[in-house]
Coordinates of C-alpha atoms in Angstrom, one line a residue:
M1234 CA -80.6 49.9 54.0
K1235 CA -77.2 50.8 55.6
S1236 CA -75.8 47.9 54.1
V1237 CA -77.1 48.8 50.6
V1238 CA -75.6 52.1 51.0
L1239 CA -72.4 50.9 51.8
A1240 CA -72.2 48.5 49.0
F1241 CA -73.3 51.3 46.5
I1242 CA -70.4 53.6 47.9
W1243 CA -67.9 50.8 47.7
C1244 CA -69.1 50.0 43.9
C1245 CA -68.6 53.8 43.1
L1246 CA -65.0 53.6 44.5
M1247 CA -63.9 50.6 42.7
A1248 CA -65.6 51.9 39.4
F1249 CA -63.6 55.3 40.1
E1250 CA -60.3 53.4 40.6
T1251 CA -60.7 51.5 37.5
K1252 CA -61.5 54.4 35.6
A1253 CA -58.2 56.1 37.0
Q1254 CA -56.2 53.0 36.2
N1255 CA -57.8 52.8 32.7
S1256 CA -56.9 56.6 32.1
S1257 CA -53.4 56.2 33.3
P1258 CA -50.6 56.5 30.4
A1259 CA -49.5 53.4 29.3
M1260 CA -46.3 51.9 30.7
P1261 CA -42.7 52.8 28.5
Q1262 CA -42.3 49.4 26.7
I1263 CA -40.2 48.0 23.6
K1264 CA -42.7 46.8 21.3
Y1265 CA -41.5 44.3 18.5
R1266 CA -43.3 43.9 15.4
G1267 CA -41.7 41.5 13.1
D1268 CA -38.1 42.2 12.8
N1269 CA -38.1 45.8 13.8
A1270 CA -39.1 47.4 17.2
E1271 CA -40.1 50.4 18.6
L1272 CA -39.8 52.3 22.3
L1273 CA -43.3 53.2 23.1
V1274 CA -43.8 55.8 25.6
N1275 CA -47.6 56.9 26.8
G1276 CA -48.3 54.4 23.7
K1277 CA -46.4 56.8 21.2
P1278 CA -43.0 55.9 19.4
L1279 CA -40.2 57.8 20.8
L1280 CA -37.0 57.5 18.7
M1281 CA -34.2 58.6 21.1
T1282 CA -31.7 61.5 20.2
A1283 CA -29.7 61.2 23.1
G1284 CA -26.7 62.0 24.8
E1285 CA -24.8 60.5 27.6
L1286 CA -23.5 62.5 30.7
G1287 CA -20.1 62.3 31.7
N1288 CA -19.7 59.9 34.9
S1289 CA -19.7 62.7 37.4
S1290 CA -22.0 65.3 35.8
A1291 CA -25.2 64.1 37.5
S1292 CA -23.7 64.1 41.1
S1293 CA -24.0 68.2 41.3
T1294 CA -27.3 70.0 40.7
A1295 CA -25.1 73.3 40.3
Y1296 CA -23.0 71.7 37.5
M1297 CA -26.1 70.6 36.0
D1298 CA -27.9 73.8 35.6
S1299 CA -25.6 75.0 32.8
I1300 CA -26.1 71.9 30.8
W1301 CA -29.9 71.8 29.9
L1302 CA -29.7 74.6 27.5
K1303 CA -26.7 73.0 25.7
L1304 CA -28.9 69.6 25.4
K1305 CA -31.9 71.8 23.7
K1306 CA -29.4 73.6 21.3
M1307 CA -28.4 70.2 20.2
H1308 CA -31.6 68.8 19.5
L1309 CA -31.5 66.0 22.0
N1310 CA -34.8 64.5 23.1
T1311 CA -33.4 62.0 25.8
L1312 CA -30.8 62.5 28.4
I1313 CA -28.9 59.2 29.7
A1314 CA -27.9 60.2 33.4
P1315 CA -26.3 58.1 36.1
V1316 CA -27.9 57.3 39.7
Y1317 CA -25.2 56.8 42.0
W1318 CA -25.7 54.0 44.7
E1319 CA -23.4 55.7 47.0
L1320 CA -25.0 58.9 46.9
M1321 CA -28.6 57.7 47.1
E1322 CA -28.0 55.4 50.1
P1323 CA -24.8 56.7 52.0
K1324 CA -26.2 55.0 55.2
E1325 CA -27.4 51.5 54.9
G1326 CA -31.4 51.9 54.8
A1327 CA -31.3 55.5 54.6
F1328 CA -32.1 56.8 51.0
N1329 CA -31.7 60.3 49.4
F1330 CA -33.5 60.9 46.1
M1331 CA -32.4 64.7 45.9
L1332 CA -30.5 64.2 42.5
V1333 CA -33.2 61.7 40.9
D1334 CA -36.0 64.5 41.7
Y1335 CA -33.7 67.2 40.2
L1336 CA -33.1 65.5 36.9
I1337 CA -36.9 64.4 36.5
K1338 CA -37.9 68.1 37.4
S1339 CA -35.4 69.5 35.4
A1340 CA -36.0 67.1 32.3
R1341 CA -39.7 67.9 32.3
E1342 CA -39.0 71.8 32.4
H1343 CA -36.7 71.2 29.0
Q1344 CA -39.4 68.7 27.5
I1345 CA -36.5 65.7 27.6
K1346 CA -36.8 62.4 28.3
L1347 CA -34.5 60.3 30.7
V1348 CA -32.9 56.9 30.6
L1349 CA -31.2 56.6 34.1
L1350 CA -28.2 54.3 34.8
W1351 CA -27.8 52.4 37.9
F1352 CA -24.5 52.5 39.0
G1353 CA -25.0 49.7 41.8
T1354 CA -22.8 46.8 42.4
W1355 CA -20.6 47.7 39.4
K1356 CA -19.4 50.2 37.1
N1357 CA -16.7 49.7 34.5
S1358 CA -15.9 46.4 36.1
M1359 CA -15.1 47.7 39.3
S1360 CA -17.4 48.4 42.6
C1361 CA -16.5 52.2 42.7
Y1362 CA -20.0 53.5 43.1
A1363 CA -21.3 51.0 45.9
P1364 CA -21.5 52.8 49.1
A1365 CA -18.9 53.1 51.7
W1366 CA -20.5 50.8 53.9
V1367 CA -20.2 48.0 51.3
K1368 CA -16.9 48.9 49.9
T1369 CA -15.2 48.7 53.3
D1370 CA -17.0 45.8 54.9
Q1371 CA -15.0 42.9 52.8
K1372 CA -16.0 40.2 55.1
R1373 CA -19.8 41.0 54.4
F1374 CA -19.3 42.0 50.8
P1375 CA -16.3 39.7 49.5
R1376 CA -14.3 40.6 46.4
V1377 CA -13.5 38.5 43.4
Q1378 CA -10.2 37.0 43.6
S1379 CA -7.4 36.9 40.3
S1380 CA -5.8 33.6 39.4
E1381 CA -3.1 34.7 41.6
G1382 CA -5.4 35.1 44.7
R1383 CA -5.3 38.5 44.7
S1384 CA -8.6 40.4 45.8
E1385 CA -9.7 42.9 43.4
E1386 CA -12.1 46.3 43.6
I1387 CA -14.9 44.2 42.3
I1388 CA -17.6 42.8 44.3
T1389 CA -17.9 38.7 43.4
P1390 CA -21.4 38.0 42.0
F1391 CA -21.6 35.1 44.5
S1392 CA -22.0 37.3 47.4
E1393 CA -25.7 37.1 48.6
N1394 CA -25.3 40.0 50.9
A1395 CA -24.3 42.1 48.1
L1396 CA -27.1 40.8 45.9
K1397 CA -29.9 41.6 48.5
A1398 CA -28.5 44.9 49.4
D1399 CA -28.2 45.9 45.7
C1400 CA -31.8 44.7 45.0
K1401 CA -33.0 46.5 48.0
A1402 CA -31.6 49.7 46.8
F1403 CA -32.6 49.3 43.2
A1404 CA -36.4 48.4 44.2
A1405 CA -36.3 51.5 46.4
F1406 CA -35.2 53.6 43.5
M1407 CA -37.7 52.2 41.1
R1408 CA -40.6 52.5 43.9
H1409 CA -39.7 56.3 44.1
L1410 CA -39.9 56.5 40.2
K1411 CA -43.3 54.9 40.3
Q1412 CA -44.5 57.6 43.1
T1413 CA -42.9 60.4 41.3
D1414 CA -43.1 59.6 37.3
S1415 CA -45.8 57.1 36.5
Q1416 CA -48.0 59.5 35.4
Q1417 CA -45.7 61.6 33.0
H1418 CA -43.5 59.0 32.2
T1419 CA -40.3 61.2 32.0
V1420 CA -38.1 58.4 32.7
V1421 CA -38.5 56.0 29.8
M1422 CA -35.7 53.2 30.3
I1423 CA -33.4 52.1 33.0
Q1424 CA -29.8 50.6 32.4
V1425 CA -28.9 48.2 35.3
E1426 CA -25.1 48.3 36.4
N1427 CA -22.6 49.5 33.8
E1428 CA -20.0 47.8 31.8
I1429 CA -20.1 44.6 33.9
G1430 CA -16.8 42.3 33.5
M1431 CA -14.2 40.5 35.4
L1432 CA -10.6 41.6 35.3
P1433 CA -7.6 40.9 35.3
S1434 CA -8.7 37.3 35.1
A1435 CA -10.9 35.2 32.8
R1436 CA -13.3 34.4 36.0
D1437 CA -13.4 34.9 39.6
H1438 CA -11.3 32.4 41.5
S1439 CA -12.4 33.0 45.1
K1440 CA -13.6 30.0 47.0
S1441 CA -17.2 30.5 46.1
A1442 CA -16.5 30.7 42.5
D1443 CA -14.3 28.0 42.4
A1444 CA -17.2 25.8 44.2
A1445 CA -19.4 26.8 41.6
F1446 CA -17.1 25.9 38.7
G1447 CA -16.8 22.6 39.8
Q1448 CA -20.7 21.9 40.0
A1449 CA -22.7 21.0 37.2
V1450 CA -23.7 23.6 34.3
P1451 CA -26.9 24.9 35.4
E1452 CA -30.0 23.2 33.8
K1453 CA -31.5 26.4 32.7
L1454 CA -28.8 26.9 30.6
I1455 CA -28.3 23.5 29.0
A1456 CA -32.2 23.6 28.2
Y1457 CA -31.6 27.1 26.5
L1458 CA -29.0 25.8 24.4
N1459 CA -31.0 22.7 23.6
L1460 CA -34.2 25.1 22.5
H1461 CA -31.9 27.3 20.4
R1462 CA -29.3 24.8 19.1
D1463 CA -29.7 26.0 15.5
K1464 CA -29.2 29.3 16.3
L1465 CA -26.4 29.9 18.9
V1466 CA -23.7 32.4 18.2
P1467 CA -20.6 30.5 16.8
E1468 CA -18.2 30.6 19.6
I1469 CA -20.8 28.8 21.9
Q1470 CA -22.0 26.5 19.3
T1471 CA -18.0 25.6 18.7
A1472 CA -17.3 25.1 22.3
W1473 CA -20.6 23.0 22.9
E1474 CA -20.2 20.8 19.9
G1475 CA -16.6 20.2 20.4
N1476 CA -17.4 18.3 23.5
G1477 CA -20.5 16.3 22.1
Y1478 CA -23.2 18.6 22.9
K1479 CA -23.1 17.4 26.7
K1480 CA -26.3 18.1 28.3
A1481 CA -24.8 17.6 31.8
G1482 CA -21.5 17.9 33.6
S1483 CA -19.5 20.3 35.0
W1484 CA -18.5 23.7 33.1
E1485 CA -15.1 22.1 31.6
A1486 CA -17.0 18.7 30.7
V1487 CA -19.3 20.5 28.8
F1488 CA -17.6 23.1 26.9
G1489 CA -13.9 22.1 27.3
K1490 CA -10.8 23.5 29.6
S1491 CA -10.1 27.0 28.0
T1492 CA -10.3 30.6 29.2
A1493 CA -13.5 30.8 27.0
T1494 CA -15.2 28.3 29.2
D1495 CA -13.9 30.4 32.2
E1496 CA -15.6 33.4 30.7
M1497 CA -18.8 31.5 30.1
F1498 CA -19.0 30.6 33.6
I1499 CA -18.4 33.9 34.8
A1500 CA -21.0 35.5 32.5
W1501 CA -23.6 33.3 33.7
Y1502 CA -23.3 34.4 37.3
F1503 CA -22.9 38.1 36.1
A1504 CA -26.0 37.8 34.2
S1505 CA -28.0 36.0 36.8
Y1506 CA -27.2 38.5 39.3
A1507 CA -28.0 41.3 37.1
N1508 CA -31.1 39.7 36.2
E1509 CA -32.1 39.5 40.0
V1510 CA -31.8 43.4 40.5
A1511 CA -33.6 44.0 37.2
R1512 CA -36.4 41.4 38.5
A1513 CA -36.6 43.4 41.9
G1514 CA -36.8 46.6 40.2
K1515 CA -39.7 45.5 37.7
A1516 CA -41.9 43.9 40.6
V1517 CA -42.1 47.5 41.7
Y1518 CA -42.3 49.4 38.4
P1519 CA -41.7 47.4 35.3
L1520 CA -39.8 49.9 33.0
P1521 CA -37.7 48.7 30.0
M1522 CA -34.3 47.5 31.0
Y1523 CA -31.0 47.0 29.6
V1524 CA -27.3 46.3 30.3
N1525 CA -24.2 47.7 28.4
A1526 CA -21.0 46.1 27.5
A1527 CA -17.6 47.4 27.1
L1528 CA -16.6 45.5 23.7
N1529 CA -13.5 43.7 23.7
A1530 CA -10.6 44.9 21.3
P1531 CA -9.1 42.9 18.5
G1532 CA -6.5 40.2 19.9
K1533 CA -7.4 40.5 23.5
Q1534 CA -8.0 37.5 25.5
P1535 CA -10.6 37.1 28.3
G1536 CA -9.3 38.8 31.3
Q1537 CA -7.3 41.3 29.0
Y1538 CA -11.0 43.1 28.5
P1539 CA -14.1 43.2 31.1
S1540 CA -14.9 39.5 30.6
G1541 CA -18.4 37.9 31.1
G1542 CA -20.0 41.1 30.2
P1543 CA -23.0 41.0 27.5
L1544 CA -20.7 40.6 24.9
P1545 CA -21.9 39.0 21.4
H1546 CA -20.0 36.0 22.1
L1547 CA -21.8 35.5 25.1
I1548 CA -25.2 36.8 24.2
D1549 CA -26.7 33.4 24.4
V1550 CA -25.6 33.1 28.0
W1551 CA -26.9 36.4 28.9
K1552 CA -30.3 35.8 27.2
A1553 CA -30.8 32.4 28.9
A1554 CA -29.6 33.8 32.4
A1555 CA -31.4 37.4 32.5
P1556 CA -34.8 37.1 30.7
D1557 CA -36.1 40.0 32.6
I1558 CA -33.2 42.4 31.1
D1559 CA -34.9 43.5 27.6
L1560 CA -31.7 44.7 25.8
L1561 CA -28.2 43.9 25.7
S1562 CA -26.4 46.8 24.0
P1563 CA -23.0 48.0 22.8
D1564 CA -20.9 50.8 24.1
F1565 CA -18.4 52.0 21.3
Y1566 CA -14.7 53.2 21.7
N1567 CA -13.2 50.9 19.2
P1568 CA -13.8 50.8 15.3
N1569 CA -15.9 48.2 13.2
F1570 CA -19.3 49.8 13.9
K1571 CA -21.0 47.7 11.3
Y1572 CA -19.5 44.4 12.5
W1573 CA -20.6 45.0 16.2
N1574 CA -24.1 46.2 15.2
D1575 CA -24.6 43.2 13.0
R1576 CA -23.9 40.9 15.9
Y1577 CA -26.0 42.9 18.5
T1578 CA -29.2 43.3 16.0
R1579 CA -31.1 40.1 16.5
P1580 CA -34.9 39.3 16.4
D1581 CA -34.9 39.1 20.4
N1582 CA -32.7 42.0 20.7
A1583 CA -33.3 45.5 18.9
L1584 CA -30.3 47.3 18.9
L1585 CA -29.7 50.5 21.2
I1586 CA -26.6 52.4 21.1
P1587 CA -26.5 54.1 24.6
E1588 CA -22.8 55.2 24.4
H1589 CA -20.3 56.0 21.8
R1590 CA -17.4 58.2 21.9
F1591 CA -18.3 61.8 21.2
E1592 CA -15.8 62.1 18.2
E1593 CA -16.0 63.4 14.5
G1594 CA -18.4 61.1 12.7
V1595 CA -21.1 60.4 15.0
D1596 CA -23.6 62.2 13.3
A1597 CA -23.2 59.9 10.0
K1598 CA -23.1 56.9 12.6
A1599 CA -26.3 57.9 14.1
F1600 CA -28.2 58.1 10.4
Y1601 CA -26.7 54.8 9.8
A1602 CA -27.7 53.1 12.8
I1603 CA -31.4 54.4 12.5
G1604 CA -31.6 54.1 8.9
H1605 CA -30.1 50.6 8.4
Y1606 CA -30.4 48.8 11.8
K1607 CA -33.6 50.6 12.8
A1608 CA -32.2 51.2 16.3
L1609 CA -34.1 52.8 19.1
G1610 CA -31.6 55.4 19.7
F1611 CA -28.2 56.9 19.6
S1612 CA -26.2 58.5 22.2
P1613 CA -22.7 60.1 22.5
F1614 CA -20.8 59.9 25.9
S1615 CA -19.9 62.8 27.5
I1616 CA -22.6 64.7 25.7
E1617 CA -22.1 68.1 27.6
S1618 CA -18.7 68.4 26.6
G1619 CA -19.0 70.1 23.3
K1620 CA -18.2 73.6 23.1
K1621 CA -20.4 75.0 20.6
P1622 CA -23.6 73.1 20.9
E1623 CA -25.5 75.4 18.4
T1624 CA -23.3 74.4 15.5
E1625 CA -22.4 70.9 16.5
S1626 CA -22.9 68.4 13.6
L1627 CA -24.7 66.0 15.6
G1628 CA -27.4 68.4 16.8
K1629 CA -27.9 69.2 12.9
C1630 CA -28.1 65.2 12.6
Y1631 CA -30.6 65.2 15.5
D1632 CA -32.5 68.1 14.2
I1633 CA -33.2 66.1 11.0
I1634 CA -33.8 62.7 12.7
N1635 CA -36.4 64.3 14.8
Q1636 CA -38.2 65.8 11.9
L1637 CA -38.3 62.6 10.1
S1638 CA -39.2 60.6 13.3
G1639 CA -42.9 60.0 12.3
E1640 CA -42.1 58.8 8.8
I1641 CA -39.5 56.6 10.4
S1642 CA -41.7 54.8 12.5
K1643 CA -43.9 54.3 9.8
A1644 CA -41.4 53.1 7.1
K1645 CA -40.1 50.7 9.9
K1646 CA -43.0 48.8 9.9
Q1647 CA -43.2 48.7 6.0
G1648 CA -39.6 47.9 5.4
L1649 CA -39.6 51.1 3.2
M1650 CA -36.4 52.6 5.0
E1651 CA -32.4 52.4 4.5
G1652 CA -29.4 53.9 6.0
M1653 CA -26.1 54.4 4.8
L1654 CA -22.5 55.0 5.7
L1655 CA -20.0 56.4 3.7
S1656 CA -16.0 57.2 3.5
K1657 CA -13.3 57.0 1.3
V1658 CA -13.0 53.2 1.9
V1659 CA -16.8 52.5 1.1
D1660 CA -17.7 55.4 -1.1
T1661 CA -20.8 54.2 -2.8
V1662 CA -23.6 51.6 -2.2
K1663 CA -26.6 50.4 -4.2
L1664 CA -30.0 50.0 -3.1
E1665 CA -33.5 48.8 -4.4
M1666 CA -36.5 50.8 -3.3
G1667 CA -39.5 51.0 -5.0
D1668 CA -39.2 50.8 -9.0
Y1669 CA -35.6 52.0 -8.9
I1670 CA -32.0 51.1 -8.3
L1671 CA -30.5 53.9 -6.0
T1672 CA -26.7 54.4 -6.4
V1673 CA -25.9 56.4 -3.3
A1674 CA -22.2 57.9 -3.1
H1675 CA -20.0 60.1 -1.0
D1676 CA -20.4 63.8 -2.1
L1677 CA -16.7 63.8 -2.7
T1678 CA -16.8 61.4 -5.1
L1679 CA -18.2 64.1 -7.4
G1680 CA -14.5 65.4 -7.3
W1681 CA -15.6 69.0 -7.2
S1682 CA -14.1 69.8 -3.5
P1683 CA -10.3 69.9 -3.0
K1684 CA -11.2 67.6 0.0
A1685 CA -11.6 65.0 -2.6
K1686 CA -7.8 64.7 -2.9
E1687 CA -7.2 64.4 0.9
A1688 CA -6.1 60.7 2.1
T1689 CA -9.2 60.6 4.3
W1690 CA -12.8 61.8 3.9
P1691 CA -15.2 62.7 6.8
L1692 CA -17.7 60.0 7.4
T1693 CA -21.0 61.0 5.8
G1694 CA -24.5 59.3 6.2
G1695 CA -28.2 59.6 5.7
I1696 CA -31.8 58.0 5.7
I1697 CA -33.8 57.3 2.6
I1698 CA -37.6 56.7 3.0
A1699 CA -39.8 55.3 0.3
L1700 CA -43.0 57.2 0.2
S1701 CA -44.3 55.3 -2.9
K1702 CA -42.7 53.5 -6.0
D1703 CA -41.2 56.7 -7.1
E1704 CA -41.0 59.3 -4.5
F1705 CA -38.6 59.3 -1.5
Y1706 CA -37.4 61.4 1.4
V1707 CA -33.6 61.8 1.7
G1708 CA -32.2 63.2 4.9
G1709 CA -28.6 63.5 5.8
T1710 CA -25.4 64.9 4.9
G1711 CA -22.6 64.6 2.2
L1712 CA -24.8 62.2 -0.1
V1713 CA -25.1 62.2 -3.8
V1714 CA -28.0 60.0 -5.2
S1715 CA -28.9 58.7 -8.6
F1716 CA -31.7 56.5 -9.8
K1717 CA -32.0 53.9 -12.3
P1718 CA -35.3 52.3 -13.1
K1719 CA -35.6 48.3 -12.6
N1720 CA -37.0 48.2 -16.0
Q1721 CA -33.9 48.6 -17.9
S1722 CA -35.5 49.6 -21.2
Q1723 CA -36.2 53.1 -19.6
R1724 CA -34.4 55.8 -17.8
A1725 CA -35.2 57.8 -14.9
G1726 CA -36.0 61.7 -14.8
I1727 CA -36.3 64.0 -11.7
Q1728 CA -40.2 65.4 -11.9
S1729 CA -39.6 67.5 -9.0
V1730 CA -37.0 67.8 -6.0
D1731 CA -37.9 70.0 -2.9
E1732 CA -35.7 70.8 0.0
G1733 CA -37.9 71.3 3.1
T1734 CA -38.7 70.5 6.6
F1735 CA -41.4 69.0 8.7
V1736 CA -43.3 71.2 11.1
N1737 CA -45.5 69.5 13.7
G1738 CA -45.1 66.2 11.5
K1739 CA -46.1 67.8 8.6
W1740 CA -43.9 68.1 5.4
Q1741 CA -43.5 71.9 4.1
A1742 CA -41.7 72.2 1.0
R1743 CA -39.4 75.3 0.6
R1744 CA -36.8 75.5 -2.2
R1745 CA -37.6 73.9 -5.5
L1746 CA -34.1 72.4 -6.2
N1747 CA -33.3 72.2 -10.3
G1748 CA -30.3 73.3 -12.5
D1749 CA -27.2 73.3 -10.5
E1750 CA -28.6 71.6 -7.5
D1751 CA -29.6 68.7 -9.1
H1752 CA -27.1 68.9 -11.8
Q1753 CA -29.5 69.2 -14.6
G1754 CA -31.8 66.4 -13.5
R1755 CA -28.9 63.8 -12.8
H1756 CA -29.1 63.5 -9.1
L1757 CA -30.1 64.5 -5.8
R1758 CA -27.3 66.0 -3.6
I1759 CA -26.9 67.0 -0.1
P1760 CA -23.1 68.5 0.1
T1761 CA -20.7 67.6 2.4
G1762 CA -20.8 69.7 5.7
E1763 CA -24.6 70.7 4.9
Y1764 CA -27.5 68.7 6.7
G1765 CA -30.8 68.6 5.1
I1766 CA -34.3 66.9 3.9
Q1767 CA -35.0 66.7 0.3
R1768 CA -38.3 65.0 -1.1
I1769 CA -37.8 63.7 -4.6
K1770 CA -40.3 62.6 -7.2
L1771 CA -39.2 60.7 -10.2
Y1772 CA -40.6 59.3 -13.7
N1773 CA -39.6 57.3 -16.4
Y1774 CA -39.0 58.0 -20.1
E1775 CA -37.8 55.7 -23.1

């Protein structure tokens, strides 16, 4: 009888545990649907209207206390914040999670999600955030060496001791997140290391690195190249083809003797190291993880920029070496916004812009990144530096994106959304949506403003979502949209255009715009310097 009772109790406990597991909120994950992807948190899409803190801001709770209300005034739903290895593990094996706990507690109080940056072995190439017990023990944690044989402030990726220490610390950090946040999921994503790269040479020239460079290219990389032979990025395709698509041999035998080969080599070992760190963390608590890249400036050679990072011309090396890293993401401090986003947006790599210089025009770029590239999120750097958050243009942009987020999620799945980025250089774009051809122009093309005569125009942008074949939402700033039926025998008329807002996900029309506001039925307009959402219904006539 006693055994029957014990068995009954055991079954009840197992049933309770199973029920508890099934009722736990779903882990954050990046879900791909065809060419589109979404970040799901607790099973619901989160479109990140984010900002990244300055490097040192999260090291002081007193400093941070004054920032949270600023973030709310700018309509951020996500904060990207550093976690510092040196402060988390000041003595080997002794962990202090006070700063992490503060971020989580404060974020919850302000209904803001967190993306945490692991400033571990590398930050902006250098090992400046490694603990003192790592920095000062060069024998145990050796550095990279330049081509001149000089040690640099960069721990070599060939250091097994450094890798083990980083993995141990990162796993401890992820374990603490699991213990404190696995029910609420305040933390939705992790960045592994920060802007990894080799300076001032294209690769590490330490003894360990030189020995590895003379060995055969890893079979894992060769297998990836063979499997993706028709889809490789041009730079790797050209190097491999130039040496006869060899399937074995040293790095120079397979790819040729060049600084490009040096960079591919170090990229493999940087990526492998970062992947081991990510794997150690995911084994404990499998949040989505990404790495970010310091983009190379035009004309710079490997070693003149942080070489070997997750850059577009090395993306296949990183994908092969680091399968446990979910995203490779660009940090923007140079021009050519469209070019870099084109290269990072792939069926196996959704676009996330975790860091962009906080400057004029970031609002328009956020509209474009989310509307055109279906980005998972957008985030200017040093977000707390804004002086007047309540009037910040980025905040007005984020307010619109947050309102539209439910419609954006639906439109992404159906291919019914587009974004635009306009300037004096590219002042007009044409789109086909529903039964119409849309001409979207910069507001200053109308010539009504004195600013139209200036040498440069402010960047403007927006998002257009098709509700049906003849009805659209337009959200943004500085746009003029006109319409022509695809049936060229007819003309388009505006049946109605309403300015409004979304409240709890439901559209609420306010002003009916007519007369001067739609230029007597000619177009929809959101003037430069103004931000809004309009819903337009069209009709055709002979």
